[in-house]
Tab-separated table of C-alpha atoms in Angstrom:
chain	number	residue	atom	x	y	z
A	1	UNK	CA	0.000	0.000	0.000
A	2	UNK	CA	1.435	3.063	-1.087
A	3	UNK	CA	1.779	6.560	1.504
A	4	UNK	CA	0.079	9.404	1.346
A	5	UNK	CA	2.465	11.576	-0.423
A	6	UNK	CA	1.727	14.747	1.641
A	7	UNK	CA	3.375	12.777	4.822
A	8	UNK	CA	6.795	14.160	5.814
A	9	UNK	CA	9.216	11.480	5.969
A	10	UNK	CA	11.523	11.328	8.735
A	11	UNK	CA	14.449	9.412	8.338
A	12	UNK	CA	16.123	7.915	11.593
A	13	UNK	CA	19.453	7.700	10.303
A	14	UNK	CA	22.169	5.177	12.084
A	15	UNK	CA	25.462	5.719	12.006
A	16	UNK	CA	27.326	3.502	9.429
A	17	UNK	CA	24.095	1.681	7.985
A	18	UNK	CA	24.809	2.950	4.474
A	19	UNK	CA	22.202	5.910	5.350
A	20	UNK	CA	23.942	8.625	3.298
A	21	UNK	CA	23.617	6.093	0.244
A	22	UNK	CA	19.957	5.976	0.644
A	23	UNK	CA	19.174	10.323	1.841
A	24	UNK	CA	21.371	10.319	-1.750
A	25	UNK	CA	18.923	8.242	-3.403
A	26	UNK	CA	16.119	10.411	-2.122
A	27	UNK	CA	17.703	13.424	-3.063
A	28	UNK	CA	17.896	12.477	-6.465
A	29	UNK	CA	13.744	11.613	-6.123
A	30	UNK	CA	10.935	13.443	-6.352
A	31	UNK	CA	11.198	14.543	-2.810
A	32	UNK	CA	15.192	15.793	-3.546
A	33	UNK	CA	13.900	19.753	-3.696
A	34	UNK	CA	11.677	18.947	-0.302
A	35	UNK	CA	14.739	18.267	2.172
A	36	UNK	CA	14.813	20.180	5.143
A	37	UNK	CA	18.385	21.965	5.026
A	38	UNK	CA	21.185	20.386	7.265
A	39	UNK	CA	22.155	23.968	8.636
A	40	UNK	CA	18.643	24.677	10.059
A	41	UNK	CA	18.965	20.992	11.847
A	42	UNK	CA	20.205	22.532	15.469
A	43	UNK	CA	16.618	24.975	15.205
A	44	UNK	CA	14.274	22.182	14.497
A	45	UNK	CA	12.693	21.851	18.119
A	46	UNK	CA	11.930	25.910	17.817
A	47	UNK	CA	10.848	26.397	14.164
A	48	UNK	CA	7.296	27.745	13.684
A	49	UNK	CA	5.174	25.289	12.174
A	50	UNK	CA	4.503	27.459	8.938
A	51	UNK	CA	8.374	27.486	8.485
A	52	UNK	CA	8.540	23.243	8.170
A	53	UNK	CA	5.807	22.641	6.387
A	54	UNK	CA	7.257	23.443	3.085
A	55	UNK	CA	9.402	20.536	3.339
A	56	UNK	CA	9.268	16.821	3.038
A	57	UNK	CA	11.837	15.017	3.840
A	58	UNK	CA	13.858	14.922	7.494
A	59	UNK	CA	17.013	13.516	8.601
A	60	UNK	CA	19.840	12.485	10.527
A	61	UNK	CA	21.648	10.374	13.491
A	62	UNK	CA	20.005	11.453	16.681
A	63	UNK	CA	16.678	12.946	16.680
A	64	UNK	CA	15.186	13.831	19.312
A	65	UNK	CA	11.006	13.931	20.735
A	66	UNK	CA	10.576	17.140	20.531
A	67	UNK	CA	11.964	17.913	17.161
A	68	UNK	CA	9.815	15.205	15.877
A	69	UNK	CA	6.670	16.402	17.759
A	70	UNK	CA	7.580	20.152	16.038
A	71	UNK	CA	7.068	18.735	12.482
A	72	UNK	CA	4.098	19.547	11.616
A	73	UNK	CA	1.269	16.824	10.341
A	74	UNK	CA	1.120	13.361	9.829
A	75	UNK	CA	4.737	11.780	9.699
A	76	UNK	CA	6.334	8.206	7.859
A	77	UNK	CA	9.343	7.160	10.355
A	78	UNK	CA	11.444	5.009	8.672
A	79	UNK	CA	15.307	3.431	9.726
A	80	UNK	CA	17.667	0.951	8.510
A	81	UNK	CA	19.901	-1.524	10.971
A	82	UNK	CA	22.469	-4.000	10.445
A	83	UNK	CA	23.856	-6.218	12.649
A	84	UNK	CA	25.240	-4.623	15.923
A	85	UNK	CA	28.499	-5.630	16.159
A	86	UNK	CA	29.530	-5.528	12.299
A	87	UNK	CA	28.105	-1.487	12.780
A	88	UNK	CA	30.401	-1.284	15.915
A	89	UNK	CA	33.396	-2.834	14.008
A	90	UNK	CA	32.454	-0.231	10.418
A	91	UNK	CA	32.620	2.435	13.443
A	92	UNK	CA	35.639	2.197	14.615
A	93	UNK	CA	37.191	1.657	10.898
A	94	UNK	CA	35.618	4.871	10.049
A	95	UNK	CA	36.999	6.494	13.029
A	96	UNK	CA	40.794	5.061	12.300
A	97	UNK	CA	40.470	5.843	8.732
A	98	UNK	CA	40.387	9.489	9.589
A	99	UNK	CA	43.556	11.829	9.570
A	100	UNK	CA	44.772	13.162	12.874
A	101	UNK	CA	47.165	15.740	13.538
A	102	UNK	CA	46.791	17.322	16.846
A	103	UNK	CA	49.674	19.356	16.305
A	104	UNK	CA	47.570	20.663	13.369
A	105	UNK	CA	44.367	20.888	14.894
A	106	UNK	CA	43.275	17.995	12.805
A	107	UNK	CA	41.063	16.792	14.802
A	108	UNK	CA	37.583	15.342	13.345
A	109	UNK	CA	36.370	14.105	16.523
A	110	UNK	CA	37.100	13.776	19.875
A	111	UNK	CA	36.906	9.763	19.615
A	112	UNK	CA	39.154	9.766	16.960
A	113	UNK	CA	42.324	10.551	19.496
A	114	UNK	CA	42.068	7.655	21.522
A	115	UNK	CA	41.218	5.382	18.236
A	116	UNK	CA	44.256	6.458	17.268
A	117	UNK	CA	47.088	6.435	20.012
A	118	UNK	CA	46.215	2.643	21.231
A	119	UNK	CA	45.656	-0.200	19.697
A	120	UNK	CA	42.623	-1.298	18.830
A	121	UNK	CA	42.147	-4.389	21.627
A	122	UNK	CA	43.494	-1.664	24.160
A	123	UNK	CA	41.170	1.395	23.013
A	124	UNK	CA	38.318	-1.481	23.837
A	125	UNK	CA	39.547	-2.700	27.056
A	126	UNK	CA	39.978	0.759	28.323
A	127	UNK	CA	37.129	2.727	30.149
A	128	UNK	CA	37.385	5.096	27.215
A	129	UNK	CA	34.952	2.999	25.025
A	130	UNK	CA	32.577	2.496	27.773
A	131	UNK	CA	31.751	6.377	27.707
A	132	UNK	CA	31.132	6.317	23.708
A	133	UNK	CA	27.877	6.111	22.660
A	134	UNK	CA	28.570	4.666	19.377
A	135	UNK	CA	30.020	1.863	21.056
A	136	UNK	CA	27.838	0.681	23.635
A	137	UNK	CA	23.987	-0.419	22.975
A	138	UNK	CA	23.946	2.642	20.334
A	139	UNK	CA	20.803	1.417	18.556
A	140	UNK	CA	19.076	0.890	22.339
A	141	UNK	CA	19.979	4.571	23.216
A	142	UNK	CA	19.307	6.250	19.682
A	143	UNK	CA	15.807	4.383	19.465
A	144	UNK	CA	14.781	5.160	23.319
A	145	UNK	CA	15.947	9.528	22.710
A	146	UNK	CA	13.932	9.117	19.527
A	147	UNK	CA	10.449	8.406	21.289
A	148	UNK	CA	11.228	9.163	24.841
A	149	UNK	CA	11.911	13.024	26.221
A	150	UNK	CA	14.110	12.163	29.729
A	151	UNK	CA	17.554	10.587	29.049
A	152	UNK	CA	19.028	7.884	31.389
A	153	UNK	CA	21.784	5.057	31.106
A	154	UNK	CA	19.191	2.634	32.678
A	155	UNK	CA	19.993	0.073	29.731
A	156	UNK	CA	17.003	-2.786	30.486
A	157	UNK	CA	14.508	0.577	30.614
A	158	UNK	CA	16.114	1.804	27.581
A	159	UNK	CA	15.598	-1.373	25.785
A	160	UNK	CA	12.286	-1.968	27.257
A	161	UNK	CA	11.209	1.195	25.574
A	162	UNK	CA	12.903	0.592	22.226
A	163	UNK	CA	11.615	-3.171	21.604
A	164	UNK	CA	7.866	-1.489	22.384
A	165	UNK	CA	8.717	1.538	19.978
A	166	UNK	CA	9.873	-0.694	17.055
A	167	UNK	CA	6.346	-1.424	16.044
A	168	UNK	CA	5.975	2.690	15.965
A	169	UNK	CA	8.296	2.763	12.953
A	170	UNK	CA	6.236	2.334	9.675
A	171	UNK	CA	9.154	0.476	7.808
A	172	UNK	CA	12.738	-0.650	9.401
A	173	UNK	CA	15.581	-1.533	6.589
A	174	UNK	CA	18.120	-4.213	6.805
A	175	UNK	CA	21.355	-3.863	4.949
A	176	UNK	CA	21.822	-7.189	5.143
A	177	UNK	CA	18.895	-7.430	2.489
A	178	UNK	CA	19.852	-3.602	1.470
A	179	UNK	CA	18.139	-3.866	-2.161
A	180	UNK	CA	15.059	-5.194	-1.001
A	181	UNK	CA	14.799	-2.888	1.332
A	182	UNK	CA	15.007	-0.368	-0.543
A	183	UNK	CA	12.324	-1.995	-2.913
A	184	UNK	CA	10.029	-2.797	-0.365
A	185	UNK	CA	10.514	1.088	0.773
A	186	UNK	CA	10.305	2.903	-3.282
A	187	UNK	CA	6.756	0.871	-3.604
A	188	UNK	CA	5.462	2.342	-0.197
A	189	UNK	CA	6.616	5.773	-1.262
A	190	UNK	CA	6.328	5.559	-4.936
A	191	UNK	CA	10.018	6.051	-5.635
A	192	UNK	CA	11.976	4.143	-8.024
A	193	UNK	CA	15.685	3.658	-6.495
A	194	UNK	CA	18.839	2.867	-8.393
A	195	UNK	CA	20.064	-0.886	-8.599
A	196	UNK	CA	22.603	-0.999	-5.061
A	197	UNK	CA	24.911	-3.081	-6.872
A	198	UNK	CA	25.471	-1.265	-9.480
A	199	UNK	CA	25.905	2.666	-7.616
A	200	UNK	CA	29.208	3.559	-5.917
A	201	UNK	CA	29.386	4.117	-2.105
A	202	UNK	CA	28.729	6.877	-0.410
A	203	UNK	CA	30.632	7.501	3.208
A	204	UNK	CA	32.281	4.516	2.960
A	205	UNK	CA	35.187	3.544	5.144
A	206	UNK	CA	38.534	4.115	2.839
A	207	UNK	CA	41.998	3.349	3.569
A	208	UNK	CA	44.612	6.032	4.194
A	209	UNK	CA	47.861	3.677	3.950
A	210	UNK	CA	51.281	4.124	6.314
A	211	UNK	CA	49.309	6.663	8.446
A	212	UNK	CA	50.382	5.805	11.593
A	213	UNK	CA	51.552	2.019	13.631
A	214	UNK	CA	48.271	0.992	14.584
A	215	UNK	CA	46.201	1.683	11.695
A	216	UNK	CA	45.998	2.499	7.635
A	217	UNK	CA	42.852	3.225	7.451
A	218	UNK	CA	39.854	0.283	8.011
A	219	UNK	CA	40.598	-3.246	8.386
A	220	UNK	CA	42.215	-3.088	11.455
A	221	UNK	CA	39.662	-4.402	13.839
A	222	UNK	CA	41.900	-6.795	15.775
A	223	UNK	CA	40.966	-7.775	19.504
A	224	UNK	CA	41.943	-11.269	21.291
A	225	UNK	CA	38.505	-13.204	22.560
A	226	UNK	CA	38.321	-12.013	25.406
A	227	UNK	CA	38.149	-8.120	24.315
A	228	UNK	CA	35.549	-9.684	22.249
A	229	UNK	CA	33.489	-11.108	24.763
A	230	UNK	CA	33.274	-7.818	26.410
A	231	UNK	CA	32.146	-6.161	23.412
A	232	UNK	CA	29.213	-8.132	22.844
A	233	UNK	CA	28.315	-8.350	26.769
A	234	UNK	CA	28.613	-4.124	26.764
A	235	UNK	CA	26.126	-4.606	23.514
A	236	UNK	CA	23.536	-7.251	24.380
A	237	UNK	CA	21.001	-4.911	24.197
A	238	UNK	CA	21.380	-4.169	21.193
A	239	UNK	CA	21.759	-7.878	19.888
A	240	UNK	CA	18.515	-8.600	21.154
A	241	UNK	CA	16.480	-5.072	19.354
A	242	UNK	CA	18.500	-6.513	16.289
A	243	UNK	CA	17.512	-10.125	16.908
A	244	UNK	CA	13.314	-8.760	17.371
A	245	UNK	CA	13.809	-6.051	14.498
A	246	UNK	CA	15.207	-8.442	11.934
A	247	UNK	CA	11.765	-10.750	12.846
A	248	UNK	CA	9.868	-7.498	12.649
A	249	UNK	CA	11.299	-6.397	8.896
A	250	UNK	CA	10.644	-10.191	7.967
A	251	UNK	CA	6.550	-10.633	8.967
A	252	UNK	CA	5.822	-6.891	8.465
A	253	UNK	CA	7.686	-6.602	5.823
A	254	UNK	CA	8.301	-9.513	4.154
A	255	UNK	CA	12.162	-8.637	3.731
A	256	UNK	CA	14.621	-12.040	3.371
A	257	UNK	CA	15.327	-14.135	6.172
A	258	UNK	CA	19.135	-14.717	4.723
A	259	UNK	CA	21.912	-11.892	3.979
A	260	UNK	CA	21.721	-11.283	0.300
A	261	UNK	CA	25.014	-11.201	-1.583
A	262	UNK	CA	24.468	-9.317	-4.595
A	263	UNK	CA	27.969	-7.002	-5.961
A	264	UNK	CA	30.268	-8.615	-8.155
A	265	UNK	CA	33.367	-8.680	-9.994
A	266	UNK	CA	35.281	-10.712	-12.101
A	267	UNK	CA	38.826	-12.010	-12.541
A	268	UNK	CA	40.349	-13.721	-15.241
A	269	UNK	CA	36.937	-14.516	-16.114
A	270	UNK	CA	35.466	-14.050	-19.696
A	271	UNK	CA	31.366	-13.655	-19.574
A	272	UNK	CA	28.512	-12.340	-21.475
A	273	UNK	CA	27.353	-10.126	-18.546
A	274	UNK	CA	23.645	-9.850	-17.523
A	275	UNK	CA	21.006	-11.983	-19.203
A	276	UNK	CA	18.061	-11.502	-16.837
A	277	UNK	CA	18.819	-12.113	-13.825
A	278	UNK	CA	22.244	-14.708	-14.583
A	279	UNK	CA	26.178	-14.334	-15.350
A	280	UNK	CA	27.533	-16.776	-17.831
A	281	UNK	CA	31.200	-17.917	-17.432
A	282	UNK	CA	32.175	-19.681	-20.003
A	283	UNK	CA	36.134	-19.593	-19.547
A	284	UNK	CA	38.737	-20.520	-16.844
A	285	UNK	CA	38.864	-18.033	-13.905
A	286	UNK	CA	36.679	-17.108	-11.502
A	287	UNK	CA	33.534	-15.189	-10.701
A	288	UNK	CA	34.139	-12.983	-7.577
A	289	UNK	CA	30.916	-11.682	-5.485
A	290	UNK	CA	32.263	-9.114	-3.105
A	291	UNK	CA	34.296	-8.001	-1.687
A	292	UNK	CA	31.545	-7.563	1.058
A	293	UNK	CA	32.762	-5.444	4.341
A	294	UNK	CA	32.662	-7.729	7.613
A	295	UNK	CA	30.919	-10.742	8.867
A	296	UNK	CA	30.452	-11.057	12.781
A	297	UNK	CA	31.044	-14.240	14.482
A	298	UNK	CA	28.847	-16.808	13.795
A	299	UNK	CA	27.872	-20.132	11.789
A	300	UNK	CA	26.507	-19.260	7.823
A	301	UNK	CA	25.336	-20.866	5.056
A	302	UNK	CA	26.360	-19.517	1.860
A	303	UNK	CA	24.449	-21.016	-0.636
A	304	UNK	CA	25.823	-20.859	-4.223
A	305	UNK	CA	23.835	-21.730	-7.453
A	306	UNK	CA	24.818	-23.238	-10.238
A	307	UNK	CA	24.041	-25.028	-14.261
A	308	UNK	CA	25.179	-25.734	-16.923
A	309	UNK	CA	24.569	-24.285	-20.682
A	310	UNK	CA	27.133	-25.952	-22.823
A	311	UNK	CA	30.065	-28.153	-22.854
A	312	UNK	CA	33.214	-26.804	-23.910
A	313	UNK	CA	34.529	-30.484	-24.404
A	314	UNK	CA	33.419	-33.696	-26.330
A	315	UNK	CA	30.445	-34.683	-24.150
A	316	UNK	CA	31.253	-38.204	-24.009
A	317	UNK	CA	34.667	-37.343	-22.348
A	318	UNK	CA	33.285	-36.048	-19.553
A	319	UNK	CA	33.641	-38.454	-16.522
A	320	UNK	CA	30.917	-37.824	-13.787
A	321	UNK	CA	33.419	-37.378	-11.224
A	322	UNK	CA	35.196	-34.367	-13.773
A	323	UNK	CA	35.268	-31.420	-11.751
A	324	UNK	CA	33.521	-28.290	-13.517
A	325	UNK	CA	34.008	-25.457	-10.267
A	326	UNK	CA	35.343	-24.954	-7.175
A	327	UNK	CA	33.440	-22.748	-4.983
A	328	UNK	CA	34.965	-20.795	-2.262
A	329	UNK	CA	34.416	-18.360	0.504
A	330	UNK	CA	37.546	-16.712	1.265
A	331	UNK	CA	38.677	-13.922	3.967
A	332	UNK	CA	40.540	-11.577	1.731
A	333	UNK	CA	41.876	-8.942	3.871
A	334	UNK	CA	45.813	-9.013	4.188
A	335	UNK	CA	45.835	-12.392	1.600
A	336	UNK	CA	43.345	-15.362	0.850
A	337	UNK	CA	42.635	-17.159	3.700
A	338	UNK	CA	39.618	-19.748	2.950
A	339	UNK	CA	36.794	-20.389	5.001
A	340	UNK	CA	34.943	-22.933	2.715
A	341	UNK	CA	35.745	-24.578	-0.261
A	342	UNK	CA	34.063	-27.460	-2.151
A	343	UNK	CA	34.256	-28.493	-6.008
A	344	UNK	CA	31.111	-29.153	-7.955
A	345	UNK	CA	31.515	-32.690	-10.183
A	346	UNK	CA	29.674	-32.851	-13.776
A	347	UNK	CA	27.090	-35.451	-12.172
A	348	UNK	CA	26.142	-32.629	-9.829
A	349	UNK	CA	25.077	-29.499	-12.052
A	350	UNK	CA	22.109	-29.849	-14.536
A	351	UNK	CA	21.476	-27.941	-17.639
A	352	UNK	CA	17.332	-27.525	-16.989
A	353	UNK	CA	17.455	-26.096	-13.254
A	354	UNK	CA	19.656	-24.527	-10.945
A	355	UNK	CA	21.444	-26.882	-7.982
A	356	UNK	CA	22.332	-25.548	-5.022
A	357	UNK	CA	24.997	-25.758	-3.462
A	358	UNK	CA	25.611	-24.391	-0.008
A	359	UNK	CA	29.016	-23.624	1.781
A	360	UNK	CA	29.249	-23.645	5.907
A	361	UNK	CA	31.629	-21.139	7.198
A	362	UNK	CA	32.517	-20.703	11.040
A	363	UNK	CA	34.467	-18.009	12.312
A	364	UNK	CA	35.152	-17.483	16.562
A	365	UNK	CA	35.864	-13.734	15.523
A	366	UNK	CA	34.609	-11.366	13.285
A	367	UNK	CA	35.676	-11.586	9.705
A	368	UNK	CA	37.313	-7.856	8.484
A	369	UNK	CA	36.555	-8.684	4.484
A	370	UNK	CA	35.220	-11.723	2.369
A	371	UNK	CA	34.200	-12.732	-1.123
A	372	UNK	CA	32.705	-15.611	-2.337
A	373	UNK	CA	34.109	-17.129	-6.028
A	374	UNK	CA	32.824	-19.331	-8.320
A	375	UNK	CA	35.811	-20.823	-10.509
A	376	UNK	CA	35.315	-22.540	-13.463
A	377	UNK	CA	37.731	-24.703	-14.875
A	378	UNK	CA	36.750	-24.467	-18.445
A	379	UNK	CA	35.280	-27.901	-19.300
A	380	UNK	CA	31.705	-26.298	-19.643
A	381	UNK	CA	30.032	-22.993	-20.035
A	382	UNK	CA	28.317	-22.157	-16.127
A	383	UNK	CA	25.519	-20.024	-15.142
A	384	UNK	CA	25.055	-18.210	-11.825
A	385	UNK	CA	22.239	-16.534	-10.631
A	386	UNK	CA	23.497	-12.347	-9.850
A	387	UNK	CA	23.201	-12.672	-5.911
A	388	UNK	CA	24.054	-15.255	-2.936
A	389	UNK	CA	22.105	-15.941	-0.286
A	390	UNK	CA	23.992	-15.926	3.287
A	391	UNK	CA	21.923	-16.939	6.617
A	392	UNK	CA	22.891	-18.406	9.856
A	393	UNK	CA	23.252	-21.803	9.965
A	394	UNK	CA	20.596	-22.592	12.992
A	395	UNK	CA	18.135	-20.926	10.175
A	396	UNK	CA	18.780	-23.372	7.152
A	397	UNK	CA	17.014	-25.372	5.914
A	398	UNK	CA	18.442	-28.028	3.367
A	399	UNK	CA	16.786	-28.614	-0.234
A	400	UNK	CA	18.531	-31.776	-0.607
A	401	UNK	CA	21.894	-30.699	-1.342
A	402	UNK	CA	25.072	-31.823	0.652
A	403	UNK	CA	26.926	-29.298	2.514
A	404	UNK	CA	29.938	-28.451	1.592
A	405	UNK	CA	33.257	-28.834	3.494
A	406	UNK	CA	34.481	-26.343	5.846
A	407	UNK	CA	38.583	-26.744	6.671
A	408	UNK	CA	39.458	-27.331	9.841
């Protein structure tokens, strides 16, 4: 059902859930020339009503009630999350990817110094990262301020509040399913957004190389288990809004259960490129999805897809047991190091239907960068569907196809 245009749309904006991508995407909308100005933000809670109501479109990271109660008429509040930890982990990337000079004065923000001068498992084991707010239940805290005038650091109140006030929002994003989201969210408002995998990033986490010795810039988030374990005890609250949200976004919503996989690349690979909704690779190489930015701990599924179109040998000389692919999931920050691999046999892969073919991967820690390939090794022309599906294992459920082998 679509929304009444004349709503204003108030965008709760988290840090480092891709929302300057999507205010982008509505700028370049309908509702681009309707955005209430970034400068006014600080004024917001004191404008007179006949000042706002020229504009459409509201946004940014911490709202509070009373600005919200100043905009005048009916309002569509909308957010996007991602998992809680992998946010935490973008954070502090995005924090050590910034330059810092106090000498200078080049300082972006305060949280930056400390981000900077220890290493990342000290900076978390300090009492320093207890007293950011980006770093401890930020979701909890930004959701409670957003409905709830008084403040406090009560955190089972806080998230008493924001698991009641979820149901207030009238859509919640996942970037874990980011395009459908956004689909789901251009039908209610009428909007057609880009294709994600095909725009650039915007605000994303970039590396500034040799900067200083504990960091160059993003993929630095290294912290021994037990640093770990405190991080997710001083976020619980926020891993269980997640864990009700995600339901939330899936029954209201109808957004994926699994992480959708959708960018890729290729290397060494030759292919006709998009043919509805498949890539053909019809040489030796590989097909690379990703790189994709983090994975928290856990136990996934990855479930690849696969057939065949033609055979780039005699038929008859294929053996079943002649391997076509090898399909990997790889951690490819600082070198290859493979989390999954399994090859797929000519008996396995039809040339009528797509097979399946799913991947565990467990990781203790979280995972700074991965990409999943598909390599062919020329005997016959593949087909791959343009996006993987990732959930957790506990979540999966098998269509008849064996799992594939995880290394020890």
């Amino acid at each position: 059902m679509k929304i009444d245009s004349t709503r204003r749309n108030v965008f709760l904006h988290m840090q480092k859930t891709a929302g300057s991508d999507i205010a982008a995407q509505f700028h370049k909308s309908r509702l681009g020339k309707y955005f209430f100005p970034e400068d006014l933000r600080a004024t917001l809670a004191y404008l007179p009503s006949e000042t706002l109501e020229c504009y459409r479109f509201f946004y940014g990271h911490e709202y509070r009630r009373q600005e919200i109660r100043n905009i005048p008429g009916e309002k569509f509040l909308f957010t996007f999350l991602r998992d809680p930890i992998e946010r935490l982990i973008s954070h502090y990337e995005w924090l050590a990817s910034y330059k810092l000079d106090i000498e200078k004065r080049i300082i972006p923000q305060p949280e930056t110094i400390p981000v900077k001068t220890m290493s990342c498992d000290e900076f978390f084991q300090s009492a320093i990262s207890d007293h950011i707010l980006a770093f401890n239940n930020y979701y909890t805290r930004t959701i409670h301020d957003f409905f709830v005038d008084e403040r406090t650091d009560d955190v089972e109140r806080m998230l008493s509040v924001a698991l009641e006030k979820l149901h207030v929002f009238d859509f919640i994003g996942l970037v874990d399913c980011y395009g459908a989201s956004l689909d789901y969210l251009g039908r209610l408002l009428d909007i057609q957004f880009e294709d994600p995998a095909e725009r650039p990033k915007i605000n994303a986490t970039l590396a500034l190389p040799n900067e200083n010795e504990f960091h160059e810039g993003g993929g630095r988030f290294n912290v021994c288990p037990e640093t770990m374990s405190r991080i997710l005890h001083r976020n619980k609250a926020d891993i269980e809004l997640y864990r009700h949200a995600r339901r939330l976004a899936q029954e209201q919503f109808g957004l994926p259960e699994a992480r959708i996989l959708s960018g890729f690349s290729t290397q060494g690979v030759v292919h006709r490129g998009y043919s509805a909704t498949r890539l053909y690779i019809d040489t030796e190489g590989y097909l690379q999805f990703g790189p994709y930015e983090r994975l928290n701990a856990g136990d996934y599924i990855v479930t690849f897809e696969l057939k065949f179109t033609q055979c780039l040998r005699a038929a008859p000389a294929l053996d079943p047991d002649t391997i076509v692919a090898t399909l990997d999931v790889v951690q490819s920050y600082g070198g290859d190091f493979e989390l999954a691999r399994r090859v797929v046999k000519w008996r396995e892969i039809n040339s009528e239907r797509m097979t399946p073919f799913p991947l565990r991967v467990s990781t203790s820690m979280p995972i700074p960068c991965f990409e999943c390939r598909v390599h062919s090794t020329g005997m016959c022309e593949l087909e791959a569907p343009m996006s993987l599906k990732m959930e957790n294992a506990a979540d999966y459920r098998p269509d008849g196809a064996a799992l594939g082998v995880t290394p020890p």
